[in-house]
mmCIF file of C-alpha atoms in Angstrom:
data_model
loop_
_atom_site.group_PDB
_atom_site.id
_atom_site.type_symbol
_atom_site.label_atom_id
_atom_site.label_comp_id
_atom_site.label_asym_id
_atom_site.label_seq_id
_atom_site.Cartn_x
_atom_site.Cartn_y
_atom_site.Cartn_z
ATOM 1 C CA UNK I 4 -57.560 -166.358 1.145
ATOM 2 C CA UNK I 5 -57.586 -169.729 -0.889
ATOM 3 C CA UNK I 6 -58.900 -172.793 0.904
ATOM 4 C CA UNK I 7 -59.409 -176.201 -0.585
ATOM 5 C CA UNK I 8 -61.863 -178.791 0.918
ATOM 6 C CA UNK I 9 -62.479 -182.399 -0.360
ATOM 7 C CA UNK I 10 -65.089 -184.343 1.065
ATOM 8 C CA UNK I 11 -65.564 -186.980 2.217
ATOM 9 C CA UNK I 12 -62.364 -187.573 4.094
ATOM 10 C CA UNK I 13 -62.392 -191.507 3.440
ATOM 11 C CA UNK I 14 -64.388 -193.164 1.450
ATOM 12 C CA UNK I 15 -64.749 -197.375 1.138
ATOM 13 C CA UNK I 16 -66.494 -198.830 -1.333
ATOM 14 C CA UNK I 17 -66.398 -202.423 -3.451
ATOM 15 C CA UNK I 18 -64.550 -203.237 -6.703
ATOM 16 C CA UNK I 19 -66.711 -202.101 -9.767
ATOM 17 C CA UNK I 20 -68.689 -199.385 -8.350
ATOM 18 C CA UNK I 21 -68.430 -195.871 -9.816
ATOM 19 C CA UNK I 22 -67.477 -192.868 -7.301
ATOM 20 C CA UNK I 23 -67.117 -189.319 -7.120
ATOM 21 C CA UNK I 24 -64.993 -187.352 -5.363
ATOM 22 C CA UNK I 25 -65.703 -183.777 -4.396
ATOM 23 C CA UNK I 26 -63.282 -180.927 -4.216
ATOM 24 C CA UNK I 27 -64.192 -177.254 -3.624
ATOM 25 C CA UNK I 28 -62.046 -173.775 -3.556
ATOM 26 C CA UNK I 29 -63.626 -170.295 -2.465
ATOM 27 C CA UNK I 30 -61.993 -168.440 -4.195
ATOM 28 C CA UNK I 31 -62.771 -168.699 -8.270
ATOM 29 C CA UNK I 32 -59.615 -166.938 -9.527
ATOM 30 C CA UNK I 33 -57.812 -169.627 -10.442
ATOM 31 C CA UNK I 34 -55.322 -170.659 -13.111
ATOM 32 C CA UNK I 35 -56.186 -174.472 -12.891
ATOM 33 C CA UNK I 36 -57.172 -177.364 -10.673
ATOM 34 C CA UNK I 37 -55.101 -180.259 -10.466
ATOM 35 C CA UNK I 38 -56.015 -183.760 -9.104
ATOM 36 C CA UNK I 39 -53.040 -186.239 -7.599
ATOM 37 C CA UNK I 40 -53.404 -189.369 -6.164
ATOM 38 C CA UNK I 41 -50.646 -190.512 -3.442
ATOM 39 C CA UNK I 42 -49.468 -193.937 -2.207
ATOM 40 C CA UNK I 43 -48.519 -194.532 1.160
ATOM 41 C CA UNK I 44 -44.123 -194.080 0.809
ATOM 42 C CA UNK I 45 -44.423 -192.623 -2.407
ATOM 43 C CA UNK I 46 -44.437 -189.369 -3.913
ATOM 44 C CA UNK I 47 -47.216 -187.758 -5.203
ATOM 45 C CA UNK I 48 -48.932 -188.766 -9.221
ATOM 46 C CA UNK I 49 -50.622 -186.264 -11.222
ATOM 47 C CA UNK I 50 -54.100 -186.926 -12.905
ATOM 48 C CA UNK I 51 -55.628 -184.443 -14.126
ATOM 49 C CA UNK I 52 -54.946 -180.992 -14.866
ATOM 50 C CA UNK I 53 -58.092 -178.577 -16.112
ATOM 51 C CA UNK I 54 -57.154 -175.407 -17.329
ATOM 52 C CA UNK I 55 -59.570 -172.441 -15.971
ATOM 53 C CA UNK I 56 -61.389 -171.939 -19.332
ATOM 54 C CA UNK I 57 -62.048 -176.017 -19.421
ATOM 55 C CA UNK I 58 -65.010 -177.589 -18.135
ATOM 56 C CA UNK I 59 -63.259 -181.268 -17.778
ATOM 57 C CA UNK I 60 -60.771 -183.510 -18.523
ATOM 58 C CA UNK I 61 -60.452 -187.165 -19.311
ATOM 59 C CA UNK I 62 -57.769 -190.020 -18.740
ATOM 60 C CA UNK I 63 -58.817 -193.525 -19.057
ATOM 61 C CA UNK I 64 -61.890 -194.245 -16.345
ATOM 62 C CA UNK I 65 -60.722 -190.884 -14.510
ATOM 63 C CA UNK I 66 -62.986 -187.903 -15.753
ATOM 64 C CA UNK I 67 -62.175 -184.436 -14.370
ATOM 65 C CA UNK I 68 -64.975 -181.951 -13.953
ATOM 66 C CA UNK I 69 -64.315 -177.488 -12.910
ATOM 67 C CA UNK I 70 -67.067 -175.334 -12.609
ATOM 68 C CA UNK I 71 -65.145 -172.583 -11.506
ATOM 69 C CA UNK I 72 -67.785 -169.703 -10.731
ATOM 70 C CA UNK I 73 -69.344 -172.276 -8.137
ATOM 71 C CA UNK I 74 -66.060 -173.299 -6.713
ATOM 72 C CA UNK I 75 -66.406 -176.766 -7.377
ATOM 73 C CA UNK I 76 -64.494 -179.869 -9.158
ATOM 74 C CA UNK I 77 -65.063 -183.438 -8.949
ATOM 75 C CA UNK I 78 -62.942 -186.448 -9.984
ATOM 76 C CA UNK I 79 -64.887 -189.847 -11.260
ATOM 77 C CA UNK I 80 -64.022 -193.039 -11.188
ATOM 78 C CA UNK I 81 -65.364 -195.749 -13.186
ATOM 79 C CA UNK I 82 -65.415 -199.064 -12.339
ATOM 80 C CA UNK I 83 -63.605 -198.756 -9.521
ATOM 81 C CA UNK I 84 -60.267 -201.820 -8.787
ATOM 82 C CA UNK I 85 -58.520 -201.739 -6.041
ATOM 83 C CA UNK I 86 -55.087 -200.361 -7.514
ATOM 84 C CA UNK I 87 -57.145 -197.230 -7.205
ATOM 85 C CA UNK I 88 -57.082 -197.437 -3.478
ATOM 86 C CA UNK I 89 -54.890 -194.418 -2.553
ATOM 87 C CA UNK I 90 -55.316 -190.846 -1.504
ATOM 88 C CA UNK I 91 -56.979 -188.483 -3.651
ATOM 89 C CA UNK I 92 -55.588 -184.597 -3.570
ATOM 90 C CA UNK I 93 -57.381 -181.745 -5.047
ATOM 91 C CA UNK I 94 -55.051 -178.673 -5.172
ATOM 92 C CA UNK I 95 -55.325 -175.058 -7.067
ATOM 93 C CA UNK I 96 -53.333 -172.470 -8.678
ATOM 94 C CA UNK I 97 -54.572 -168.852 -7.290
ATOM 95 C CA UNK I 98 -54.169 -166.115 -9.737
ATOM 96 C CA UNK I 99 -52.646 -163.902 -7.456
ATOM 97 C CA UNK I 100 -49.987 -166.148 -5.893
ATOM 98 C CA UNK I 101 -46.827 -164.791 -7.060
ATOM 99 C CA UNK I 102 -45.206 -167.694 -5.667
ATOM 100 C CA UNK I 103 -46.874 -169.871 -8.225
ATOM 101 C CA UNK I 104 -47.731 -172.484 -5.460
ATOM 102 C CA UNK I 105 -50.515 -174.657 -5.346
ATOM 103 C CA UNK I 106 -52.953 -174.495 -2.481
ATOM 104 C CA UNK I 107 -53.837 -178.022 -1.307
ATOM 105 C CA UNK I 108 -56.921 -179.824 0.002
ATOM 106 C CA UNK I 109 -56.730 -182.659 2.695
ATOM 107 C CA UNK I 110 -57.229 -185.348 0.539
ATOM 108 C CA UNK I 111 -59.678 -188.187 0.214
ATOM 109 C CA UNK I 112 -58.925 -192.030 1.333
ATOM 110 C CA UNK I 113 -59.983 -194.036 -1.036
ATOM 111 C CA UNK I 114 -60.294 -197.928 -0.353
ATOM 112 C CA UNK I 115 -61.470 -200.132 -2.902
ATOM 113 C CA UNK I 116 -62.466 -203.374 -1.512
ATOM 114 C CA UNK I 117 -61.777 -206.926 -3.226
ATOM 115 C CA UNK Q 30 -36.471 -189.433 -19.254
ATOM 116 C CA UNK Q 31 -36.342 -190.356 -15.611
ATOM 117 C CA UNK Q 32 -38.800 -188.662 -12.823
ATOM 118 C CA UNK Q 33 -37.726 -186.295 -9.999
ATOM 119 C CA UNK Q 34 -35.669 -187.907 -7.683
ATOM 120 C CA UNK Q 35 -34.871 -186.664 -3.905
ATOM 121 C CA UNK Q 36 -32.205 -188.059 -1.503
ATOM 122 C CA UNK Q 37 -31.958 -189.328 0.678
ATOM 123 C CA UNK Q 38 -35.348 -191.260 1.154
ATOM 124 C CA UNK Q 39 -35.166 -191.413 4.996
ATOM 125 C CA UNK Q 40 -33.573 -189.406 7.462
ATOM 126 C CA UNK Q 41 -33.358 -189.651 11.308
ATOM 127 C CA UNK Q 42 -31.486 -186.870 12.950
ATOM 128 C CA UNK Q 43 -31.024 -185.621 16.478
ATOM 129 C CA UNK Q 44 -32.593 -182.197 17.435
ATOM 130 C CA UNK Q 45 -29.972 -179.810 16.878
ATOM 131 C CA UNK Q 46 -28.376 -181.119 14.239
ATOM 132 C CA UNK Q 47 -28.360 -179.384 10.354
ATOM 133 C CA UNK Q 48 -29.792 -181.857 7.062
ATOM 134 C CA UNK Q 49 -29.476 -181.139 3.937
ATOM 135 C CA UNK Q 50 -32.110 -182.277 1.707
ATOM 136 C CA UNK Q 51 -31.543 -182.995 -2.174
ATOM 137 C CA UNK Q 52 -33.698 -182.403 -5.058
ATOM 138 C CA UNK Q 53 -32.807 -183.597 -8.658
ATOM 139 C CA UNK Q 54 -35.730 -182.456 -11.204
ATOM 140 C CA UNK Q 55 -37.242 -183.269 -14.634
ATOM 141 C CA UNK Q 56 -34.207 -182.293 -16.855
ATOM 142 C CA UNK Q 57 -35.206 -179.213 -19.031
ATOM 143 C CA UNK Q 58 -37.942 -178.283 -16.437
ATOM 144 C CA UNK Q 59 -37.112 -175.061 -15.397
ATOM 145 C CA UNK Q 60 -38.757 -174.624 -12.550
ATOM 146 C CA UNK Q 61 -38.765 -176.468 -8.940
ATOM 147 C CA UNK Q 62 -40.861 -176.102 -5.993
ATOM 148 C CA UNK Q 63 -40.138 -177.622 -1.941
ATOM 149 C CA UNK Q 64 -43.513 -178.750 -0.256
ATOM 150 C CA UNK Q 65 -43.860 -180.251 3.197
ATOM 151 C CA UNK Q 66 -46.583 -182.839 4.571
ATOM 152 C CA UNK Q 67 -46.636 -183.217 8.039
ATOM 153 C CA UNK Q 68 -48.366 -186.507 9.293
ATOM 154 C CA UNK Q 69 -52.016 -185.902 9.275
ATOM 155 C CA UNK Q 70 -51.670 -182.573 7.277
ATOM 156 C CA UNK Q 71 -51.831 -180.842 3.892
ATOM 157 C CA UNK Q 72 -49.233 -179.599 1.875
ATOM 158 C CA UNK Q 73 -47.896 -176.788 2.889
ATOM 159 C CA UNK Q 74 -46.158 -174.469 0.469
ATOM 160 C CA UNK Q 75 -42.064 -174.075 1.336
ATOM 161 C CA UNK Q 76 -40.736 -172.229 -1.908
ATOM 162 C CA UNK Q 77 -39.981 -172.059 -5.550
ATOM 163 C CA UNK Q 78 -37.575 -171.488 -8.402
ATOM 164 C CA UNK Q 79 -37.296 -170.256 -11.776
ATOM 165 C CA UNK Q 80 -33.781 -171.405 -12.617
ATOM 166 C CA UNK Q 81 -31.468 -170.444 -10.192
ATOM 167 C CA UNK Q 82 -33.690 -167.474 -8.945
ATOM 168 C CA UNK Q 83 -35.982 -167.861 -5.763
ATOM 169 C CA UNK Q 84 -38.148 -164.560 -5.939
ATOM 170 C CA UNK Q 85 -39.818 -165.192 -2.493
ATOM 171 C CA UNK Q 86 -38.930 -167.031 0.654
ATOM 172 C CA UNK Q 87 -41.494 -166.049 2.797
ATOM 173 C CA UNK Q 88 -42.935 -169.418 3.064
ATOM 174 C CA UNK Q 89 -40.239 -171.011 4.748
ATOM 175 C CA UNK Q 90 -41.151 -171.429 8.350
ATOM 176 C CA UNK Q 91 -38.272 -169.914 9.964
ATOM 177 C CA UNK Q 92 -34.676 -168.564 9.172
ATOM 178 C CA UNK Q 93 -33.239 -172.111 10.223
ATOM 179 C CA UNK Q 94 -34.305 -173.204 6.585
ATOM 180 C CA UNK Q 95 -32.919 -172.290 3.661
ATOM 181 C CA UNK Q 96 -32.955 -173.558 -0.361
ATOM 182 C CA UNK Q 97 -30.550 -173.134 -2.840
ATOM 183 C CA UNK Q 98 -30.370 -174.231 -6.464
ATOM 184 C CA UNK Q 99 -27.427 -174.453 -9.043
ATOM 185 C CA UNK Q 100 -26.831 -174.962 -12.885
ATOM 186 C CA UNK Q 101 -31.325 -174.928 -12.939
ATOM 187 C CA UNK Q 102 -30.916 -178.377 -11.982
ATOM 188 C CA UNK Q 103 -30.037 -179.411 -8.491
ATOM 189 C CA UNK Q 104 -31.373 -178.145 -5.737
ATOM 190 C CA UNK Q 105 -30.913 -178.531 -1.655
ATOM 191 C CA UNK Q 106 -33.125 -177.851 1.155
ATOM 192 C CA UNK Q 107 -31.471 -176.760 4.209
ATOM 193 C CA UNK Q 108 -32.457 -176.800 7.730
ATOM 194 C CA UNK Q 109 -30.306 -175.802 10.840
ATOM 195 C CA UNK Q 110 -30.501 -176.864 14.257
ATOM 196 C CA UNK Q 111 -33.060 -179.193 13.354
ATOM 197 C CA UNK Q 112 -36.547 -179.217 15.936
ATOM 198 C CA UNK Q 113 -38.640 -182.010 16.198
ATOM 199 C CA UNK Q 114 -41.551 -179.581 14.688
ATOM 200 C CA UNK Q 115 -39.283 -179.652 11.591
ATOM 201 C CA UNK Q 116 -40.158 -183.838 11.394
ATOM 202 C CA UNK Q 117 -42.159 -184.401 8.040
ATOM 203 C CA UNK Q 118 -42.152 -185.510 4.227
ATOM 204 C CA UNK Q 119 -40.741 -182.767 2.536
ATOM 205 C CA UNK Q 120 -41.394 -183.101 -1.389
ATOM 206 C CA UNK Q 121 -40.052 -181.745 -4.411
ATOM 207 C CA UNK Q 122 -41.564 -181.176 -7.399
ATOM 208 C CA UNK Q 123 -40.702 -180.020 -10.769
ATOM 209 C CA UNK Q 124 -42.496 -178.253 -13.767
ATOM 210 C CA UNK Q 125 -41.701 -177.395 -17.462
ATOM 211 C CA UNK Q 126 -42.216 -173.751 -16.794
ATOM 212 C CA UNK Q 127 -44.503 -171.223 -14.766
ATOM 213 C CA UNK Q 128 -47.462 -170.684 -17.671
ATOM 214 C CA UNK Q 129 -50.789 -172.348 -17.538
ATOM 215 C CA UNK Q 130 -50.219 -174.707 -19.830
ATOM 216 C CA UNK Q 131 -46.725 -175.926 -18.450
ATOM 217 C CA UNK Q 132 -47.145 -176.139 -15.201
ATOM 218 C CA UNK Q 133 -48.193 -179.601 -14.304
ATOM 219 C CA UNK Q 134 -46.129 -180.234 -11.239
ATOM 220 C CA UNK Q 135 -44.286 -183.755 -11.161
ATOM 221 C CA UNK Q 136 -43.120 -185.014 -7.589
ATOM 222 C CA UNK Q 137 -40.829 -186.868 -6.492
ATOM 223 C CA UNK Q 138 -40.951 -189.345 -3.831
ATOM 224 C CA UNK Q 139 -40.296 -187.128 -0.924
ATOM 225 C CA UNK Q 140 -37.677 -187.536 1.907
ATOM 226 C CA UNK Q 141 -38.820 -188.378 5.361
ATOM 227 C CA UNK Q 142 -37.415 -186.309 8.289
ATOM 228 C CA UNK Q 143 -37.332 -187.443 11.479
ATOM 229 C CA UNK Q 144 -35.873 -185.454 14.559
ATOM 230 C CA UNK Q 145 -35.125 -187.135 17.480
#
């Protein structure tokens, strides 16, 4: 069975800093990892999306990292603001999900302070 | 083009009572998927289509909810005799298609259930 874990839970830090996130699955058959970010009342923004056969992906200061036979991904942040205060969600695309879902982690907190 | 949209964006109910939930997705993206977040929780998986077509509903939680969706566009989430376990965000989502490659999901903003 897929599970998803992202640590830390919460994470506060001040404006500028760089940051990772951390985001691991157990099981490595995967079709991709995908990185969201969600605001409190709103619905849920994709990131990032790293195919299986990728090793990372950029957008802007956000740089995507898979190493899928260690079950691992990681999400950076550079120079941190604080419109990038929001929750952070890892999620994954089993291979043998029929259902093509995504299997979730619990997300990271993210405050960027002033 | 416009996002997914849901309606509507709030909904307070009495326990017992049936909602129907409303999903309008990316247009040309064929298929759809219904998540819930309950407060404090993950996402948990409700059910997808490919068009009209749901292959598999065994990830709604109980026969009291139901999905249906028409034209590949719109589609409704329905729950009956609403319980207060059933109180949540339940999201929508939408992709181009089911491949690899396609299958960044988009969300909408979600519709808050509450059951009284």
């Amino acid at each position: 069975k897929q599970e998803v874990t992202q640590i830390p839970a919460a994470l506060s830090v001040p404006e500028g800093e760089n940051l990772v996130l951390n985001c691991s699955f157990t099981d490595s058959a995967i079709y991709n990892l995908q990185w969201f970010r969600q605001d409190p009342g709103k619905g849920l923004t994709s990131l990032l999306l790293i195919q299986s056969s990728q090793r990372e992906q950029t957008s802007g200061r956000l740089n995507a990292s898979l190493d899928k036979s260690s079950g691992r991904s990681t999400l950076y942040i550079a120079a941190s603001q604080p419109g990038d205060s929001a929750t952070y969600l890892c999620a994954v695309r089993p291979v043998w999900d029929s259902n093509y879902q995504l299997i979730w982690g619990a997300g990271t907190k993210l405050i960027i302070k002033p | 083009g416009a996002g997914v949209s849901q309606s509507p964006s709030n909904k307070v109910t009495e326990k017992g009572k049936d909602v129907e939930l409303r999903c309008d997705p990316i247009s040309g993206h064929t298929a759809l998927y219904w998540y819930r977040q309950s407060l404090g929780q993950g996402l948990e998986f409700l059910i997808y289509f490919q068009g009209n077509s749901a292959p598999d509903k065994s990830g709604l939680p109980s026969d009291r909810f139901s999905a249906e969706r028409t034209g590949g566009s719109v589609s409704t989430l329905t729950i009956q005799r609403t319980q207060q376990e059933d109180s949540a965000v339940y999201l929508c989502a939408s992709s181009l298609g089911l491949g690899a490659r396609t299958d960044t999901q988009y969300f909408g903003p979600g519709t808050r259930l509450t059951v009284l």
